[in-house]
Amino acid sequence: MNSMKKLFSVPFICFILCGTIVPMGVIAYYGLTDREGLFTLKNIMEIATVDHAKALGMSLLLSFLATTICLILAFPLGLILKDSKLGKKGFMVFLFILPMWMNFVLRTMAWQVLLEKNGILGGLGIINTPTAVVLGMVYDYLPFMVLPIYNALVKIDNSVIEAAYDLGADYKRVLFKIIVPLSVPGIVSGITMVFVPSLTTFAISNMLGGGKVNLIGNIIEQEFTASANWNLGSGLSLVMMIFIVISMALIEKFDRNGEGNMI
Amino acid sequence: MALIELINLSKSYDGEKVLDEFDLSIKENEFITLLGPSGCGKTTTLRILGGFTKPDTGRVLFQGEDITQLSPNKRQINTVFQKYALFPHMNIAENIAFGMKISGKTQSYINDKIKYALKLVNLSGFEKRSVDSLSGGQQQRIAIARAIVNEPRVLLLDEPLGALDLKLRQEMQYELIRLKNELGITFLYVTHDQEEALTMSDKVVVMNKGYIQQMGTPEQIYNEPENAFVADFIGDSNIVDGIMMEDRVVKIFDHIFPCIDEGFGKKKPVDVVIRPEDIIIGKVGEGIMDGEITSNVFIGVHHEMCIEAGGFEWVAQNTKSYPVGTKVSIDVLPENIQIMNKPQSEDEEAISLEEVLGEENIGEDNE
């Protein structure tokens, strides 16, 4: 039995080794060395330059906005879905997930065409602005917010909600004291799944920002491609990874302390 | 005056009637139990009273005031749910405090009340515990504590002991009776467990197919079932066809049994109910009918035996064991024979409350 289990774990150990540990090591190596292969912290410190810091700040701001908008859209939707009939429920969820089956680049390109100067929504004049980038992020990542929140909400036992009404709570209280706290796990995974890809994206900002909205993802991409400076690209990637870890830790903390009064 | 009156309640789900012109009145401080098989409408009745379900027709009066459309949070009624429904993200003290915080009680009042309620349900010192760390029985008692601290006029209990094991269930039954006596709250209890109903209630309402079958004290329900459904549902019984020869004489399988019932007329077919523990087993020839033991199972206090006699398999309970194959006789004391009119039609099998009260012309109402 035990040797069987060990055998089963071989592919995963291989995956972790080749897919996580080795690449991480390579990035860390490049990030902490210069072109001659000598140890340096210069690549890391590069984040402090005005351009890079600005890009990182912009990334944090836009992904925060996109995550917030997704949350505001997804939560009420989850509430509506929770109370609808079973068949209708599945169909609605299906409708929201449907765009996810289309290629991500294609979806973003569609917005590019729509928002272009001569596009149907060209009149809005938001192409190549941060607004367009946020719109793209929300459109691309909304399903990742809807699904976990919906799952958390349908899992809440209706008798718990009825019990709250029974004890004298009005709808507002039921919502903020019972439903929201009990769906925190879903909210947290939704935030994670929207915030992280938004923070690291370069495709959306490339297509909808038109080179005018520079996110940290774009800068890293350029270091690897245009400038062929792998060391700097890796160094910045390491910094971004640290930011993601910090954000996740903050959200986790929020999760644990926030029970009962998250909003 | 009745504390609660349910008047003419009807409710259908997807075209299926679960409650049909249902009437019930509940007095203050009564422990009243709705008893019946699943789907008989008992839980629907409870949910209508709690405000979670709106009846299609009919009214709910609370102290004479119509509360049919009132939302659950505005009612002086609290519910203990079947699945406990404790708030999993709060500790025990927060769970109990939930209702009191809403009604704006002071913190010191709330703390005192939590202490008092936990003591009442024998869980003192559990304030800081999490819901997950409690057993089913403990969670159930917290659910009760959470409801009673709000000092409701009526406590609704929806099969609260269903998920507990036998021993715990029995303990909780006594606990509930004690609580009811200490608190002076009206209890409306829903269960499909007849033993639970008989043990705890002041009044039992036996329901089937959305109608009240019989209403009365546990003794009345057990000893004088009014129809075959009640007799069958409450306890084990032998329900056999009989012919009422004249007053105080019933013929069962061509044997004459003396009984104490009168007024059924002559040569009238009736249903006869005899409880297994009322069958007296004797030596061949000593009783009214002779038969043979066909099975014998020890079920705790007594042996449950099947006796083949007169072409019917009688269930009998006795502390004395008779081996399978033994020839025996059966006798029944006259007062232990319960005679019931045969239902005239399917509809009448589910008699409504009016009929229980003695009105005659209900047949039309059911059409």
Short mmCIF file of C-alpha atoms in Angstrom, two decimals, chain A residues 6 17 22 27 39 45 65 69 100 121 137 143 167 175 197 235 240 248:
data_model
loop_
_atom_site.label_atom_id
_atom_site.label_comp_id
_atom_site.label_asym_id
_atom_site.label_seq_id
_atom_site.Cartn_x
_atom_site.Cartn_y
_atom_site.Cartn_z
CA LYS A 6 4.98 6.36 -3.34
CA LEU A 17 10.70 19.46 -9.78
CA VAL A 22 13.93 24.18 -11.42
CA ILE A 27 14.84 32.75 -12.32
CA PHE A 39 26.21 37.81 -7.66
CA MET A 45 16.98 47.25 -6.69
CA LEU A 65 -9.79 48.17 -9.24
CA ILE A 69 -15.37 45.62 -9.67
CA MET A 100 -14.03 31.32 -20.61
CA LEU A 121 -17.69 51.68 -28.93
CA MET A 137 -9.34 42.59 -16.85
CA PRO A 143 -15.87 34.11 -14.26
CA LEU A 167 -34.02 35.15 15.74
CA LEU A 175 -26.59 39.49 4.64
CA PRO A 197 -3.44 37.32 -13.10
CA GLY A 235 15.02 40.32 -10.92
CA MET A 240 6.61 40.91 -8.22
CA MET A 248 -1.99 36.86 -0.39
#
